[in-house]
Amino acid sequence: MRTANRDLAWLLENLLERTPLTRHALVLSKDGLKLSHTHNLSVDRADQLAAIASGIQSLSHGASIEFGDGSGGLRQSMTEFHGGLLFIVEAGAGAHLAVVASDEADPGIIGHNMNELVEQIGEYLTAPPREPQQSSRTL
């Protein structure tokens, strides 16, 4: 698993290198756990970004169901804030890819490069649902 994490981190670093004005990239599970992130994002900030991205995706999914075609299909979420942009795309079964960029970045290039990465290695960017641990205590 460590090697897979390093490989994924390398791919995320490569995404930043070829996408101008991007700052951070992160792969997270649907329920908000970070799976891999770029080196310039501390562990605590990666956890924070994973929680934020998971929440945004959940809200966007709900909006899609209520105001879209009802399928719950979600292509991409983008949040623009003072000083930056946050993009989130689905990245395989149960996983999302998030990128933080400068507010001067080109959203078209970011979206294109993110989707290209997901298409190339989408099956690698998966996070199967976690199964609850059963208690060893009996009543």
Tab-separated table of C-alpha atoms in Angstrom:
chain	number	residue	atom	x	y	z
A	1	MET	CA	0.000	0.000	0.000
A	2	ARG	CA	2.893	2.370	0.725
A	3	THR	CA	4.187	1.989	-2.842
A	4	ALA	CA	0.721	2.647	-4.251
A	5	ASN	CA	0.476	5.784	-2.097
A	6	ARG	CA	3.879	7.007	-3.318
A	7	ASP	CA	2.914	6.314	-6.933
A	8	LEU	CA	-0.339	8.186	-6.495
A	9	ALA	CA	1.433	11.103	-4.810
A	10	TRP	CA	3.842	11.235	-7.760
A	11	LEU	CA	0.912	11.375	-10.191
A	12	LEU	CA	-0.640	14.203	-8.170
A	13	GLU	CA	2.657	16.110	-8.175
A	14	ASN	CA	2.815	15.620	-11.947
A	15	LEU	CA	-0.721	17.020	-12.261
A	16	LEU	CA	0.355	20.184	-10.434
A	17	GLU	CA	3.505	20.533	-12.534
A	18	ARG	CA	1.576	20.458	-15.800
A	19	THR	CA	-1.313	22.631	-14.601
A	20	PRO	CA	-0.305	26.286	-14.162
A	21	LEU	CA	-1.157	28.117	-10.927
A	22	THR	CA	-2.296	25.026	-9.004
A	23	ARG	CA	-1.247	24.682	-5.359
A	24	HIS	CA	-2.461	21.396	-3.932
A	25	ALA	CA	-3.936	18.091	-5.084
A	26	LEU	CA	-5.592	15.414	-3.006
A	27	VAL	CA	-7.355	12.099	-3.514
A	28	LEU	CA	-9.985	11.374	-0.902
A	29	SER	CA	-12.565	8.722	-0.189
A	30	LYS	CA	-16.228	9.576	-0.613
A	31	ASP	CA	-16.595	9.704	3.177
A	32	GLY	CA	-13.802	12.265	3.574
A	33	LEU	CA	-10.615	10.337	4.342
A	34	LYS	CA	-7.463	11.477	2.574
A	35	LEU	CA	-5.865	8.757	0.490
A	36	SER	CA	-2.938	10.672	-0.995
A	37	HIS	CA	-1.850	14.275	-1.359
A	38	THR	CA	0.892	16.466	-2.743
A	39	HIS	CA	3.946	17.164	-0.596
A	40	ASN	CA	3.249	20.881	-0.061
A	41	LEU	CA	0.032	20.047	1.800
A	42	SER	CA	0.622	19.169	5.459
A	43	VAL	CA	-1.109	16.137	6.931
A	44	ASP	CA	-3.467	18.316	8.999
A	45	ARG	CA	-4.336	20.552	6.043
A	46	ALA	CA	-4.841	17.465	3.858
A	47	ASP	CA	-7.304	16.115	6.444
A	48	GLN	CA	-9.079	19.474	6.478
A	49	LEU	CA	-9.247	19.668	2.681
A	50	ALA	CA	-10.542	16.080	2.484
A	51	ALA	CA	-13.363	16.900	4.907
A	52	ILE	CA	-14.263	20.083	3.015
A	53	ALA	CA	-14.193	18.374	-0.386
A	54	SER	CA	-16.310	15.481	0.874
A	55	GLY	CA	-18.911	17.901	2.236
A	56	ILE	CA	-19.027	19.896	-0.984
A	57	GLN	CA	-19.432	16.722	-3.050
A	58	SER	CA	-22.218	15.520	-0.796
A	59	LEU	CA	-24.095	18.824	-1.113
A	60	SER	CA	-23.529	18.902	-4.872
A	61	HIS	CA	-24.864	15.363	-5.174
A	62	GLY	CA	-28.000	16.424	-3.294
A	63	ALA	CA	-28.433	19.446	-5.573
A	64	SER	CA	-28.079	17.164	-8.588
A	65	ILE	CA	-30.843	14.894	-7.340
A	66	GLU	CA	-33.208	17.758	-6.494
A	67	PHE	CA	-32.512	20.116	-9.381
A	68	GLY	CA	-30.847	18.005	-12.061
A	69	ASP	CA	-32.296	15.073	-13.940
A	70	GLY	CA	-32.793	13.093	-10.727
A	71	SER	CA	-30.008	10.591	-11.417
A	72	GLY	CA	-27.647	12.094	-8.865
A	73	GLY	CA	-24.982	12.285	-11.529
A	74	LEU	CA	-22.236	14.722	-10.670
A	75	ARG	CA	-19.549	15.869	-13.084
A	76	GLN	CA	-17.527	18.444	-11.186
A	77	SER	CA	-17.789	20.866	-8.297
A	78	MET	CA	-16.011	24.194	-8.340
A	79	THR	CA	-15.834	26.700	-5.516
A	80	GLU	CA	-14.407	30.160	-6.075
A	81	PHE	CA	-13.238	32.041	-3.002
A	82	HIS	CA	-11.104	35.115	-2.358
A	83	GLY	CA	-7.592	34.029	-3.293
A	84	GLY	CA	-8.343	30.692	-4.893
A	85	LEU	CA	-10.393	28.003	-6.555
A	86	LEU	CA	-11.297	24.480	-5.445
A	87	PHE	CA	-12.168	21.825	-8.036
A	88	ILE	CA	-13.506	18.370	-7.167
A	89	VAL	CA	-14.239	15.504	-9.576
A	90	GLU	CA	-15.257	11.912	-9.037
A	91	ALA	CA	-12.195	9.725	-9.440
A	92	GLY	CA	-13.243	6.107	-9.585
A	93	ALA	CA	-15.529	4.123	-7.335
A	94	GLY	CA	-15.875	5.913	-4.010
A	95	ALA	CA	-13.032	8.388	-4.547
A	96	HIS	CA	-12.686	12.057	-5.464
A	97	LEU	CA	-9.843	14.173	-6.781
A	98	ALA	CA	-9.555	17.717	-5.400
A	99	VAL	CA	-7.293	20.515	-6.653
A	100	VAL	CA	-6.733	23.929	-5.093
A	101	ALA	CA	-5.513	26.665	-7.424
A	102	SER	CA	-4.807	30.373	-7.489
A	103	ASP	CA	-7.754	32.567	-8.432
A	104	GLU	CA	-5.861	33.516	-11.628
A	105	ALA	CA	-5.749	29.896	-12.804
A	106	ASP	CA	-7.623	28.814	-15.934
A	107	PRO	CA	-10.603	26.663	-14.850
A	108	GLY	CA	-10.794	25.005	-18.273
A	109	ILE	CA	-7.222	23.761	-18.135
A	110	ILE	CA	-7.604	22.570	-14.548
A	111	GLY	CA	-10.805	20.672	-15.300
A	112	HIS	CA	-9.339	19.175	-18.453
A	113	ASN	CA	-6.149	17.988	-16.728
A	114	MET	CA	-8.058	16.572	-13.765
A	115	ASN	CA	-10.447	14.641	-15.999
A	116	GLU	CA	-7.564	13.415	-18.139
A	117	LEU	CA	-5.812	12.049	-15.044
A	118	VAL	CA	-8.991	10.338	-13.863
A	119	GLU	CA	-9.549	8.765	-17.297
A	120	GLN	CA	-5.983	7.473	-17.425
A	121	ILE	CA	-5.878	5.957	-13.971
A	122	GLY	CA	-9.465	5.975	-12.712
A	123	GLU	CA	-9.401	2.349	-11.621
A	124	TYR	CA	-6.318	3.140	-9.525
A	125	LEU	CA	-8.151	6.036	-7.849
A	126	THR	CA	-10.741	3.970	-6.059
A	127	ALA	CA	-11.764	3.769	-2.454
A	128	PRO	CA	-14.027	0.829	-1.663
A	129	PRO	CA	-16.533	1.515	1.109
A	130	ARG	CA	-15.270	0.794	4.584
A	131	GLU	CA	-17.036	-1.979	6.398
A	132	PRO	CA	-17.936	-1.396	10.024
A	133	GLN	CA	-15.862	-3.377	12.460
A	134	GLN	CA	-17.886	-5.817	14.483
A	135	SER	CA	-17.506	-5.700	18.189
A	136	SER	CA	-15.943	-8.745	19.785
A	137	ARG	CA	-18.163	-8.225	22.832
A	138	THR	CA	-21.245	-10.332	23.115
A	139	LEU	CA	-24.251	-9.391	25.144
